[in-house]
């Protein structure tokens, strides 16, 4: 049996994640059945689960990868810029429409909630760090606690994702993001 390099295993995992992301985007979390994931990835159930264990781990791996990518954008430009990226490149973020299903799972499944939060800590920490840096540079409003501003931005992002997922017109969302940014900046 040939030995597969770590690099090749990582490439295979990445390939499965990219194709599964599209399946989750098209069918949602519940609708992305194992059969559909097999078809989308071109891999057998055994190959998929060899790398991820189960569908939930696959989904959470995608969420973690996205959180890391978003955290890098947040660190450099802020959470509003992550939302602007969703408008500019919706194809990279289509699968986030599953957030509606995720909200239900977060409410009803404590084990899933714990695992989801673990994967989202990267993004949460990046937002906290960015807000703290902006506050140190006297660019954030100082009449509201930073934890409240973070919750405000995350709430806007949740609504933003819901709006994108609903298929509603997005022509004024840039203006909404301008208002959001203005709401947290020091005047």
PDB file of C-alpha atoms in Angstrom:
ATOM      1  CA  UNK A   1       0.000   0.000   0.000  1.00  0.00           C
ATOM      2  CA  UNK A   2       1.557   3.327  -1.053  1.00  0.00           C
ATOM      3  CA  UNK A   3       2.164   5.907   1.657  1.00  0.00           C
ATOM      4  CA  UNK A   4       0.336   9.185   1.085  1.00  0.00           C
ATOM      5  CA  UNK A   5       2.219  12.333   2.075  1.00  0.00           C
ATOM      6  CA  UNK A   6       0.822  14.814   4.586  1.00  0.00           C
ATOM      7  CA  UNK A   7       0.749  17.356   1.765  1.00  0.00           C
ATOM      8  CA  UNK A   8      -1.399  15.057  -0.381  1.00  0.00           C
ATOM      9  CA  UNK A   9      -3.760  14.342   2.551  1.00  0.00           C
ATOM     10  CA  UNK A  10      -4.125  18.083   3.145  1.00  0.00           C
ATOM     11  CA  UNK A  11      -4.852  18.628  -0.552  1.00  0.00           C
ATOM     12  CA  UNK A  12      -7.519  15.909  -0.500  1.00  0.00           C
ATOM     13  CA  UNK A  13      -9.141  17.392   2.642  1.00  0.00           C
ATOM     14  CA  UNK A  14      -9.150  20.838   1.049  1.00  0.00           C
ATOM     15  CA  UNK A  15     -10.687  19.482  -2.160  1.00  0.00           C
ATOM     16  CA  UNK A  16     -13.448  17.711  -0.229  1.00  0.00           C
ATOM     17  CA  UNK A  17     -14.146  20.866   1.805  1.00  0.00           C
ATOM     18  CA  UNK A  18     -14.362  23.102  -1.265  1.00  0.00           C
ATOM     19  CA  UNK A  19     -16.799  20.820  -3.055  1.00  0.00           C
ATOM     20  CA  UNK A  20     -18.816  20.124   0.107  1.00  0.00           C
ATOM     21  CA  UNK A  21     -19.117  23.889   0.683  1.00  0.00           C
ATOM     22  CA  UNK A  22     -21.000  24.092  -2.624  1.00  0.00           C
ATOM     23  CA  UNK A  23     -23.252  21.200  -1.633  1.00  0.00           C
ATOM     24  CA  UNK A  24     -24.108  22.879   1.690  1.00  0.00           C
ATOM     25  CA  UNK A  25     -24.773  26.124  -0.197  1.00  0.00           C
ATOM     26  CA  UNK A  26     -27.146  24.422  -2.620  1.00  0.00           C
ATOM     27  CA  UNK A  27     -29.030  22.122  -0.252  1.00  0.00           C
ATOM     28  CA  UNK A  28     -28.513  23.546   3.236  1.00  0.00           C
ATOM     29  CA  UNK A  29     -27.083  21.611   6.166  1.00  0.00           C
ATOM     30  CA  UNK A  30     -29.927  19.107   6.487  1.00  0.00           C
ATOM     31  CA  UNK A  31     -30.373  18.700   2.721  1.00  0.00           C
ATOM     32  CA  UNK A  32     -26.670  18.025   2.134  1.00  0.00           C
ATOM     33  CA  UNK A  33     -27.122  14.306   2.634  1.00  0.00           C
ATOM     34  CA  UNK A  34     -24.193  11.929   2.587  1.00  0.00           C
ATOM     35  CA  UNK A  35     -25.298  10.793  -0.870  1.00  0.00           C
ATOM     36  CA  UNK A  36     -25.280  14.400  -2.131  1.00  0.00           C
ATOM     37  CA  UNK A  37     -21.910  15.034  -0.497  1.00  0.00           C
ATOM     38  CA  UNK A  38     -20.534  11.943  -2.247  1.00  0.00           C
ATOM     39  CA  UNK A  39     -21.818  13.195  -5.576  1.00  0.00           C
ATOM     40  CA  UNK A  40     -20.587  16.754  -5.035  1.00  0.00           C
ATOM     41  CA  UNK A  41     -17.106  15.730  -3.928  1.00  0.00           C
ATOM     42  CA  UNK A  42     -16.691  12.740  -6.213  1.00  0.00           C
ATOM     43  CA  UNK A  43     -15.568  10.789  -3.151  1.00  0.00           C
ATOM     44  CA  UNK A  44     -17.063   7.812  -1.390  1.00  0.00           C
ATOM     45  CA  UNK A  45     -18.636   8.082   2.046  1.00  0.00           C
ATOM     46  CA  UNK A  46     -15.617   6.190   3.394  1.00  0.00           C
ATOM     47  CA  UNK A  47     -13.175   8.675   1.876  1.00  0.00           C
ATOM     48  CA  UNK A  48     -15.131  11.676   3.192  1.00  0.00           C
ATOM     49  CA  UNK A  49     -15.499  10.248   6.667  1.00  0.00           C
ATOM     50  CA  UNK A  50     -11.888   9.059   6.720  1.00  0.00           C
ATOM     51  CA  UNK A  51     -10.881  12.727   6.631  1.00  0.00           C
ATOM     52  CA  UNK A  52     -13.693  14.235   8.725  1.00  0.00           C
ATOM     53  CA  UNK A  53     -15.389  11.516  10.768  1.00  0.00           C
ATOM     54  CA  UNK A  54     -18.928  12.637   9.982  1.00  0.00           C
ATOM     55  CA  UNK A  55     -20.990  15.310   8.241  1.00  0.00           C
ATOM     56  CA  UNK A  56     -20.982  17.609  11.266  1.00  0.00           C
ATOM     57  CA  UNK A  57     -17.173  17.555  11.483  1.00  0.00           C
ATOM     58  CA  UNK A  58     -16.952  18.294   7.770  1.00  0.00           C
ATOM     59  CA  UNK A  59     -19.315  21.230   8.178  1.00  0.00           C
ATOM     60  CA  UNK A  60     -17.461  22.537  11.231  1.00  0.00           C
ATOM     61  CA  UNK A  61     -14.135  22.221   9.391  1.00  0.00           C
ATOM     62  CA  UNK A  62     -15.512  24.452   6.655  1.00  0.00           C
ATOM     63  CA  UNK A  63     -16.801  26.887   9.296  1.00  0.00           C
ATOM     64  CA  UNK A  64     -13.397  26.946  10.977  1.00  0.00           C
ATOM     65  CA  UNK A  65     -11.572  27.570   7.698  1.00  0.00           C
ATOM     66  CA  UNK A  66     -13.939  30.433   6.883  1.00  0.00           C
ATOM     67  CA  UNK A  67     -13.562  31.854  10.399  1.00  0.00           C
ATOM     68  CA  UNK A  68      -9.780  31.880   9.989  1.00  0.00           C
ATOM     69  CA  UNK A  69     -10.021  33.594   6.602  1.00  0.00           C
ATOM     70  CA  UNK A  70     -12.497  36.122   7.972  1.00  0.00           C
ATOM     71  CA  UNK A  71     -10.316  36.683  11.053  1.00  0.00           C
ATOM     72  CA  UNK A  72      -7.425  37.669   8.789  1.00  0.00           C
ATOM     73  CA  UNK A  73      -9.658  40.243   7.056  1.00  0.00           C
ATOM     74  CA  UNK A  74     -10.963  41.469  10.434  1.00  0.00           C
ATOM     75  CA  UNK A  75      -7.425  41.880  11.769  1.00  0.00           C
ATOM     76  CA  UNK A  76      -6.492  44.052   8.819  1.00  0.00           C
ATOM     77  CA  UNK A  77      -9.702  45.893   7.981  1.00  0.00           C
ATOM     78  CA  UNK A  78     -12.532  45.045  10.422  1.00  0.00           C
ATOM     79  CA  UNK A  79     -15.724  42.986  10.493  1.00  0.00           C
ATOM     80  CA  UNK A  80     -17.562  45.397   8.210  1.00  0.00           C
ATOM     81  CA  UNK A  81     -14.972  44.616   5.533  1.00  0.00           C
ATOM     82  CA  UNK A  82     -15.797  40.904   5.895  1.00  0.00           C
ATOM     83  CA  UNK A  83     -19.413  41.802   5.086  1.00  0.00           C
ATOM     84  CA  UNK A  84     -18.310  43.958   2.148  1.00  0.00           C
ATOM     85  CA  UNK A  85     -16.374  40.931   0.860  1.00  0.00           C
ATOM     86  CA  UNK A  86     -19.608  38.917   1.037  1.00  0.00           C
ATOM     87  CA  UNK A  87     -21.203  41.474  -1.280  1.00  0.00           C
ATOM     88  CA  UNK A  88     -18.238  41.597  -3.666  1.00  0.00           C
ATOM     89  CA  UNK A  89     -17.635  37.842  -3.822  1.00  0.00           C
ATOM     90  CA  UNK A  90     -20.891  36.099  -2.926  1.00  0.00           C
ATOM     91  CA  UNK A  91     -19.701  32.820  -4.451  1.00  0.00           C
ATOM     92  CA  UNK A  92     -17.141  32.503  -1.631  1.00  0.00           C
ATOM     93  CA  UNK A  93     -19.842  32.864   1.009  1.00  0.00           C
ATOM     94  CA  UNK A  94     -22.939  31.141  -0.432  1.00  0.00           C
ATOM     95  CA  UNK A  95     -22.753  28.308   2.041  1.00  0.00           C
ATOM     96  CA  UNK A  96     -23.281  30.776   4.904  1.00  0.00           C
ATOM     97  CA  UNK A  97     -26.970  30.630   4.025  1.00  0.00           C
ATOM     98  CA  UNK A  98     -26.904  27.530   6.204  1.00  0.00           C
ATOM     99  CA  UNK A  99     -26.657  29.923   9.190  1.00  0.00           C
ATOM    100  CA  UNK A 100     -30.440  29.811   9.434  1.00  0.00           C
ATOM    101  CA  UNK A 101     -30.273  26.063  10.060  1.00  0.00           C
ATOM    102  CA  UNK A 102     -27.272  26.539  12.301  1.00  0.00           C
ATOM    103  CA  UNK A 103     -29.268  28.952  14.465  1.00  0.00           C
ATOM    104  CA  UNK A 104     -31.788  26.205  15.106  1.00  0.00           C
ATOM    105  CA  UNK A 105     -29.062  23.689  15.930  1.00  0.00           C
ATOM    106  CA  UNK A 106     -27.386  26.194  18.240  1.00  0.00           C
ATOM    107  CA  UNK A 107     -30.667  26.616  20.100  1.00  0.00           C
ATOM    108  CA  UNK A 108     -31.602  22.940  20.340  1.00  0.00           C
ATOM    109  CA  UNK A 109     -28.345  20.926  20.356  1.00  0.00           C
ATOM    110  CA  UNK A 110     -25.952  21.731  23.220  1.00  0.00           C
ATOM    111  CA  UNK A 111     -23.142  19.524  21.872  1.00  0.00           C
ATOM    112  CA  UNK A 112     -23.280  21.214  18.479  1.00  0.00           C
ATOM    113  CA  UNK A 113     -23.417  24.651  20.157  1.00  0.00           C
ATOM    114  CA  UNK A 114     -20.215  23.895  22.100  1.00  0.00           C
ATOM    115  CA  UNK A 115     -18.403  22.662  19.002  1.00  0.00           C
ATOM    116  CA  UNK A 116     -19.601  25.627  16.881  1.00  0.00           C
ATOM    117  CA  UNK A 117     -18.432  28.147  19.467  1.00  0.00           C
ATOM    118  CA  UNK A 118     -15.047  26.464  19.584  1.00  0.00           C
ATOM    119  CA  UNK A 119     -14.668  26.946  15.838  1.00  0.00           C
ATOM    120  CA  UNK A 120     -15.887  30.546  15.933  1.00  0.00           C
ATOM    121  CA  UNK A 121     -13.481  31.664  18.668  1.00  0.00           C
ATOM    122  CA  UNK A 122     -10.885  32.579  16.046  1.00  0.00           C
ATOM    123  CA  UNK A 123     -13.197  35.125  14.464  1.00  0.00           C
ATOM    124  CA  UNK A 124     -14.538  36.397  17.785  1.00  0.00           C
ATOM    125  CA  UNK A 125     -11.014  37.009  19.079  1.00  0.00           C
ATOM    126  CA  UNK A 126     -10.032  38.825  15.887  1.00  0.00           C
ATOM    127  CA  UNK A 127     -13.036  41.141  16.254  1.00  0.00           C
ATOM    128  CA  UNK A 128     -12.190  41.838  19.923  1.00  0.00           C
ATOM    129  CA  UNK A 129      -8.552  42.537  19.044  1.00  0.00           C
ATOM    130  CA  UNK A 130      -9.484  44.835  16.166  1.00  0.00           C
ATOM    131  CA  UNK A 131     -11.927  46.820  18.311  1.00  0.00           C
ATOM    132  CA  UNK A 132      -9.358  47.134  21.115  1.00  0.00           C
ATOM    133  CA  UNK A 133      -6.693  48.321  18.657  1.00  0.00           C
ATOM    134  CA  UNK A 134      -9.071  50.900  17.192  1.00  0.00           C
ATOM    135  CA  UNK A 135      -9.978  52.062  20.715  1.00  0.00           C
ATOM    136  CA  UNK A 136      -6.279  52.449  21.596  1.00  0.00           C
ATOM    137  CA  UNK A 137      -5.859  54.548  18.449  1.00  0.00           C
ATOM    138  CA  UNK A 138      -8.861  56.657  19.556  1.00  0.00           C
ATOM    139  CA  UNK A 139     -10.887  55.670  16.478  1.00  0.00           C
ATOM    140  CA  UNK A 140     -13.784  53.968  18.306  1.00  0.00           C
ATOM    141  CA  UNK A 141     -16.581  55.661  20.141  1.00  0.00           C
ATOM    142  CA  UNK A 142     -15.827  55.629  23.841  1.00  0.00           C
ATOM    143  CA  UNK A 143     -19.337  56.039  25.234  1.00  0.00           C
ATOM    144  CA  UNK A 144     -20.189  52.355  24.618  1.00  0.00           C
ATOM    145  CA  UNK A 145     -18.357  49.346  26.015  1.00  0.00           C
ATOM    146  CA  UNK A 146     -16.346  47.448  23.386  1.00  0.00           C
ATOM    147  CA  UNK A 147     -18.202  44.216  24.205  1.00  0.00           C
ATOM    148  CA  UNK A 148     -21.459  45.957  23.278  1.00  0.00           C
ATOM    149  CA  UNK A 149     -19.942  47.211  20.020  1.00  0.00           C
ATOM    150  CA  UNK A 150     -18.773  43.683  19.241  1.00  0.00           C
ATOM    151  CA  UNK A 151     -22.243  42.288  19.910  1.00  0.00           C
ATOM    152  CA  UNK A 152     -23.719  45.047  17.716  1.00  0.00           C
ATOM    153  CA  UNK A 153     -21.398  44.168  14.822  1.00  0.00           C
ATOM    154  CA  UNK A 154     -22.062  40.455  15.187  1.00  0.00           C
ATOM    155  CA  UNK A 155     -25.822  41.083  15.267  1.00  0.00           C
ATOM    156  CA  UNK A 156     -25.558  43.179  12.112  1.00  0.00           C
ATOM    157  CA  UNK A 157     -23.551  40.388  10.492  1.00  0.00           C
ATOM    158  CA  UNK A 158     -26.186  37.790  11.411  1.00  0.00           C
ATOM    159  CA  UNK A 159     -28.899  39.949   9.857  1.00  0.00           C
ATOM    160  CA  UNK A 160     -26.667  40.686   6.881  1.00  0.00           C
ATOM    161  CA  UNK A 161     -26.133  36.969   6.216  1.00  0.00           C
ATOM    162  CA  UNK A 162     -29.865  36.304   6.604  1.00  0.00           C
ATOM    163  CA  UNK A 163     -30.618  39.076   4.112  1.00  0.00           C
ATOM    164  CA  UNK A 164     -28.124  37.663   1.598  1.00  0.00           C
ATOM    165  CA  UNK A 165     -29.476  34.133   2.077  1.00  0.00           C
ATOM    166  CA  UNK A 166     -33.072  35.239   1.538  1.00  0.00           C
ATOM    167  CA  UNK A 167     -32.373  36.370  -2.001  1.00  0.00           C
ATOM    168  CA  UNK A 168     -33.677  39.855  -1.233  1.00  0.00           C
ATOM    169  CA  UNK A 169     -32.163  42.736  -3.228  1.00  0.00           C
ATOM    170  CA  UNK A 170     -28.739  43.747  -1.932  1.00  0.00           C
ATOM    171  CA  UNK A 171     -28.383  47.055  -3.739  1.00  0.00           C
ATOM    172  CA  UNK A 172     -28.545  49.119  -0.528  1.00  0.00           C
ATOM    173  CA  UNK A 173     -26.492  46.856   1.721  1.00  0.00           C
ATOM    174  CA  UNK A 174     -23.321  48.855   1.024  1.00  0.00           C
ATOM    175  CA  UNK A 175     -25.088  51.904   2.455  1.00  0.00           C
ATOM    176  CA  UNK A 176     -26.184  49.821   5.469  1.00  0.00           C
ATOM    177  CA  UNK A 177     -22.542  48.868   6.020  1.00  0.00           C
ATOM    178  CA  UNK A 178     -21.550  52.537   5.826  1.00  0.00           C
ATOM    179  CA  UNK A 179     -24.093  53.300   8.571  1.00  0.00           C
ATOM    180  CA  UNK A 180     -22.829  50.353  10.619  1.00  0.00           C
ATOM    181  CA  UNK A 181     -19.243  51.515  10.360  1.00  0.00           C
ATOM    182  CA  UNK A 182     -20.244  55.060  11.221  1.00  0.00           C
ATOM    183  CA  UNK A 183     -22.139  53.811  14.300  1.00  0.00           C
ATOM    184  CA  UNK A 184     -18.995  52.362  15.888  1.00  0.00           C
ATOM    185  CA  UNK A 185     -16.471  55.024  14.884  1.00  0.00           C
ATOM    186  CA  UNK A 186     -15.529  58.010  16.994  1.00  0.00           C
ATOM    187  CA  UNK A 187     -16.812  61.309  15.627  1.00  0.00           C
TER     188      UNK A 187
END
